[in-house]
Short mmCIF file of C-alpha atoms in Angstrom, two decimals:
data_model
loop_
_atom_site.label_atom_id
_atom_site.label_comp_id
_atom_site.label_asym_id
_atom_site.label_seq_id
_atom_site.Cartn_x
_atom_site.Cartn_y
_atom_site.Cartn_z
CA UNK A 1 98.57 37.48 226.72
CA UNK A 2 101.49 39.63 226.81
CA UNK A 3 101.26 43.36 226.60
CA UNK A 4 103.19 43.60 223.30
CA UNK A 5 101.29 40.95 221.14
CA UNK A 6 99.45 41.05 218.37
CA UNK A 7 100.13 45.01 218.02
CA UNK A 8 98.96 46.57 215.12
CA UNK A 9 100.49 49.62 213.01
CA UNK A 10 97.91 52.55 213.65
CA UNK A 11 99.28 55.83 212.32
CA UNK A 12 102.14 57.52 211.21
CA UNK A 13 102.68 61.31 212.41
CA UNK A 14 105.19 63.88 210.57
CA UNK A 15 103.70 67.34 212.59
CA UNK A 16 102.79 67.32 216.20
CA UNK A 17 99.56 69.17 215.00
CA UNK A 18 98.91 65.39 213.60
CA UNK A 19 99.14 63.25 216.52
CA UNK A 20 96.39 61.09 217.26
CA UNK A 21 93.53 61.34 220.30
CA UNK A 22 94.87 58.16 221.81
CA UNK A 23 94.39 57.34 225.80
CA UNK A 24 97.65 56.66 227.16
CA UNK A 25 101.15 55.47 225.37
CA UNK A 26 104.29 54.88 225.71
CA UNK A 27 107.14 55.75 223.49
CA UNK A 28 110.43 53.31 222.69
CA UNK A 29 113.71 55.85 221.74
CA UNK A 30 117.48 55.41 221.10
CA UNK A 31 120.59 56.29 219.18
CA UNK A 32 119.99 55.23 215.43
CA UNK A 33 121.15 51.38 215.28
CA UNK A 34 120.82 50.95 219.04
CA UNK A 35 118.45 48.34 218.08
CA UNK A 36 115.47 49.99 218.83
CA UNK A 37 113.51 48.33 215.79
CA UNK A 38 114.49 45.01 216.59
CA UNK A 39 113.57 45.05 220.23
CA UNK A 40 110.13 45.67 219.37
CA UNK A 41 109.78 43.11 216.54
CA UNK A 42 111.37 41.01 219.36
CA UNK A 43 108.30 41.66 221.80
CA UNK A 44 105.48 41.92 219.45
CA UNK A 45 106.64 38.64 217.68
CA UNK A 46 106.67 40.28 214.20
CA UNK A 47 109.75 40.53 212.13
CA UNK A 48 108.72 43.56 210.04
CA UNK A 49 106.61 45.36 212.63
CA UNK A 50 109.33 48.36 212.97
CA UNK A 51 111.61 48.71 210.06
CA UNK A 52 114.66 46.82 210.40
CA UNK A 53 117.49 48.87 208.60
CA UNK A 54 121.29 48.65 207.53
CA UNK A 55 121.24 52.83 207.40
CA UNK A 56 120.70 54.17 210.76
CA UNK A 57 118.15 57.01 211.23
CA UNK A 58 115.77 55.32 208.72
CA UNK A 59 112.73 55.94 211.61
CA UNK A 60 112.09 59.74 210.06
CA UNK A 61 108.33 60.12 211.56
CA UNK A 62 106.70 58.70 214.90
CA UNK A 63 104.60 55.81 214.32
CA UNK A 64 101.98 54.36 216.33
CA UNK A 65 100.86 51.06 217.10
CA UNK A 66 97.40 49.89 219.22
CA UNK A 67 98.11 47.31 221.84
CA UNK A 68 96.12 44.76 223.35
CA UNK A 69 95.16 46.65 226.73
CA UNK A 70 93.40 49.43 224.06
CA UNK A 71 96.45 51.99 224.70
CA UNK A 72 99.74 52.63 222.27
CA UNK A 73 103.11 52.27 221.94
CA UNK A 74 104.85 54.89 220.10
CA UNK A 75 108.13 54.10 218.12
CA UNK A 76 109.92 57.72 217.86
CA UNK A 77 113.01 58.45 215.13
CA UNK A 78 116.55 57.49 216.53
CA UNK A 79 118.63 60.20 216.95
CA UNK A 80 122.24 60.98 216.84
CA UNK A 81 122.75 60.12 212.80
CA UNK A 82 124.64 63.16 211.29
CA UNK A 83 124.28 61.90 208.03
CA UNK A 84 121.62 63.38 206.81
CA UNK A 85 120.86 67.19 205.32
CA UNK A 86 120.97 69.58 208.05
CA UNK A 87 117.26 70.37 207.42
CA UNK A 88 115.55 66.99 207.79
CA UNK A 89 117.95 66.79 211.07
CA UNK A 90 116.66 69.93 212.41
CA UNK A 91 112.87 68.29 212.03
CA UNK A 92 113.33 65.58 213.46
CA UNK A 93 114.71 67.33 216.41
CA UNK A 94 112.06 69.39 216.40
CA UNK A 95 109.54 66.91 216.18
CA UNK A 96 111.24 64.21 218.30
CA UNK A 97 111.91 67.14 221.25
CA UNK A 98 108.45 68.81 220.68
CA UNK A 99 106.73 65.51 221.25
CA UNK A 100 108.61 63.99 224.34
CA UNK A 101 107.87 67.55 226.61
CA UNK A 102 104.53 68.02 225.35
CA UNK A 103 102.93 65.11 224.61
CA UNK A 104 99.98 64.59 227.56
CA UNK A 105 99.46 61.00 226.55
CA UNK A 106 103.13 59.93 226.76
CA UNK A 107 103.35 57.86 230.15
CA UNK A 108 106.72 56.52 229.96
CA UNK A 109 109.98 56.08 227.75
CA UNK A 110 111.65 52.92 226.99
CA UNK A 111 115.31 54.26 225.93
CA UNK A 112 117.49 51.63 223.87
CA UNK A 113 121.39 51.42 224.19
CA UNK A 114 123.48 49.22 222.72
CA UNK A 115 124.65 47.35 225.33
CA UNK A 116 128.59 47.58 224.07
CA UNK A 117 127.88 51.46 223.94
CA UNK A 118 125.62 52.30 226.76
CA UNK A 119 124.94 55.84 228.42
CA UNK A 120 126.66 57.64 225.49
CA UNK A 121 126.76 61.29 225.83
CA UNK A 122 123.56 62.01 223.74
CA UNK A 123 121.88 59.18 226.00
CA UNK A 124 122.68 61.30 228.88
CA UNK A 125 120.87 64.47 227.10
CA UNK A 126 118.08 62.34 226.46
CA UNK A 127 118.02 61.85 230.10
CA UNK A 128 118.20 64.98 231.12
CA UNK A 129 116.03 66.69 228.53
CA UNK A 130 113.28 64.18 229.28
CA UNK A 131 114.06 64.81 233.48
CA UNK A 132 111.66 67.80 233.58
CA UNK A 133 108.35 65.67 232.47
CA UNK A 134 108.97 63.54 235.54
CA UNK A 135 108.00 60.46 233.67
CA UNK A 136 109.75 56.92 234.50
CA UNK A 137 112.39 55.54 232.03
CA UNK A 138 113.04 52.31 231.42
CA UNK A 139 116.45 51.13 229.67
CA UNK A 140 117.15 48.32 226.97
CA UNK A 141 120.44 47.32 226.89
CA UNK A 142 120.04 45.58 223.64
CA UNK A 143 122.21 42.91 221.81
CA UNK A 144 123.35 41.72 225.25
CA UNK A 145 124.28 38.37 223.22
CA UNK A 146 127.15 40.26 222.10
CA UNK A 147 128.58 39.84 225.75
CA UNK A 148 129.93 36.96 227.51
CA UNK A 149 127.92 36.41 230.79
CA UNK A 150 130.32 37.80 232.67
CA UNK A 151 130.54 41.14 230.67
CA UNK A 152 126.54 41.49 230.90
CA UNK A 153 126.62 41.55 234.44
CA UNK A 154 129.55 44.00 234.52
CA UNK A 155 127.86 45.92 232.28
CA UNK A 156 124.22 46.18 234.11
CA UNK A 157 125.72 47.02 237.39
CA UNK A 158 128.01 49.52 235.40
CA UNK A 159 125.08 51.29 234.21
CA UNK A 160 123.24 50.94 237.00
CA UNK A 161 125.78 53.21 239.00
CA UNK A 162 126.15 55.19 236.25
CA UNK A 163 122.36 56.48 236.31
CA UNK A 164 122.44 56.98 240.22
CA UNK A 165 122.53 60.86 239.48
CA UNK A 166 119.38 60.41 237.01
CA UNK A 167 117.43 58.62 239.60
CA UNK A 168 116.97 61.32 241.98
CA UNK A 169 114.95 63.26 239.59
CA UNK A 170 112.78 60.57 238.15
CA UNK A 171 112.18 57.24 238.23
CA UNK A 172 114.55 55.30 235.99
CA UNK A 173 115.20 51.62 235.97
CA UNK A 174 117.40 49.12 233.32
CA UNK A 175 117.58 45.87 232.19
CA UNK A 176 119.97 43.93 229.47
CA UNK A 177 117.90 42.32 226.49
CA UNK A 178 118.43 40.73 223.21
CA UNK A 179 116.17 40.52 220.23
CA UNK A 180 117.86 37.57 218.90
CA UNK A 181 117.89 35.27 221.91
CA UNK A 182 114.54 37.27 223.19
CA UNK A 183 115.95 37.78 226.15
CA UNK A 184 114.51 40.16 228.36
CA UNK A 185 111.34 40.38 226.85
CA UNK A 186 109.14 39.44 229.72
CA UNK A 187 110.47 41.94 232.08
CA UNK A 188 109.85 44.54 229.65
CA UNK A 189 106.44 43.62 229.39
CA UNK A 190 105.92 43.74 233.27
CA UNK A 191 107.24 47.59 233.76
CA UNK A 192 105.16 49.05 230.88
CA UNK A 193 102.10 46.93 232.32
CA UNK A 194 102.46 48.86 235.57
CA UNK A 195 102.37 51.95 233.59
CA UNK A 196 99.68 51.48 232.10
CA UNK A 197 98.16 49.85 234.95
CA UNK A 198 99.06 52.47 237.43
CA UNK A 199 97.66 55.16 235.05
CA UNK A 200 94.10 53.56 234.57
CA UNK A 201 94.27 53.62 238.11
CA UNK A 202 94.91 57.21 238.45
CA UNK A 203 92.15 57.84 236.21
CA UNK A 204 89.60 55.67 238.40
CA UNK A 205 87.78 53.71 235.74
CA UNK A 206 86.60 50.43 235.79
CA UNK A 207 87.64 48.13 233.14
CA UNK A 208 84.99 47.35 231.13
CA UNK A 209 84.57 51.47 231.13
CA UNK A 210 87.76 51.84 230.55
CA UNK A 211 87.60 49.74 227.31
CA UNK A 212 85.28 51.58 226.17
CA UNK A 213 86.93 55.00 226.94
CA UNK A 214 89.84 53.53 225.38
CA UNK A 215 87.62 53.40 222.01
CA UNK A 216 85.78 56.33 222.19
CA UNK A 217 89.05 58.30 222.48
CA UNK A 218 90.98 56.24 219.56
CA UNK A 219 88.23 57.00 216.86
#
């Protein structure tokens, strides 16, 4: 079954001090009306799942959902809406920032551009503010129906030499994708696998005892 089906809304956090005892996650980001929502009603086959909105920077809080494997996915506010009063911004910076340096459970981000737009400047900060955790990123070019054939592969190489610079500090790898067409969705579903799969690994458990960590640690 793929990684993504069949998730199920778990939690939603406005205060760090709030966030859940999970095992391992991983955390989907982007500029508000990237398409961030969409992509992952696109690979958890729901159509509500995330809230799909006409007013960017509707994600206010980070929400959780359990996957299939027992771990999370974490869907984290957009950022780079200005309007919206100066004091709500300055949480969710604070809350969005707070969370991505210090959150132990966080294995890895999946960072959504729009694929007309990519590797704006406040993509690059993202980038570079999330450097230092030495986590792996993994980028959604989303509504890559928007571009002839020809411009999508433009585009991904594009990128791709674009990030060379990010690459030597952490692992960071792309890919174009479309929630309408679904396109894309499998490959996404094989890099946060080997996440997850490289950090059960790491922590040497077997699976049937890691199932049952999973549990324990989720209650």
């Amino acid at each position: 079954m793929p990684l993504f089906k069949n998730a199920k809304f778990y939690t939603t956090v406005n205060h760090l001090k709030d966030l859940p005892n999970t095992p391992a996650e991983i955390a989907f980001v982007g500029r508000s009306n990237a398409g961030k929502s969409s992509a992952i009603n696109a690979l958890t086959g729901h159509t509500r799942l995330a809230y799909v909105s006409k007013t960017p920077g509707r994600t206010q809080h980070i929400n959780f959902f359990s996957l299939s494997n027992g771990h999370y996915m974490v869907d984290l506010p957009g950022y780079g809406y200005a309007q919206v009063p100066e004091a709500v911004r300055a949480h969710w910076v604070q809350l969005l920032g707070g969370y991505l340096q210090t959150r132990a459970q966080l294995i890895g981000l999946v960072l959504v551009m729009d694929a007309r737009h990519p590797l704006k400047e406040l993509d690059k900060q993202m980038l570079d503010f999330f450097a230092s955790t030495g986590k792996p990123v993994h980028i959604l070019l989303s509504k890559a129906d928007k571009l002839s054939k020809n411009e999508q592969i433009k585009t991904l190489a594009a990128v791709r030499r674009a990030l060379q610079p990010f690459t030597t500090r952490q692992a960071v790898s792309v890919q174009l994708f479309s929630s309408l067409k679904k396109q894309g969705t499998e490959e996404v579903d094989a890099v946060v696998a080997a996440w997850f799969a490289q950090w059960e690994a790491e922590h040497a458990l077997p699976g049937n005892e890691q199932t049952a960590a999973n549990e324990e640690e989720a209650t």
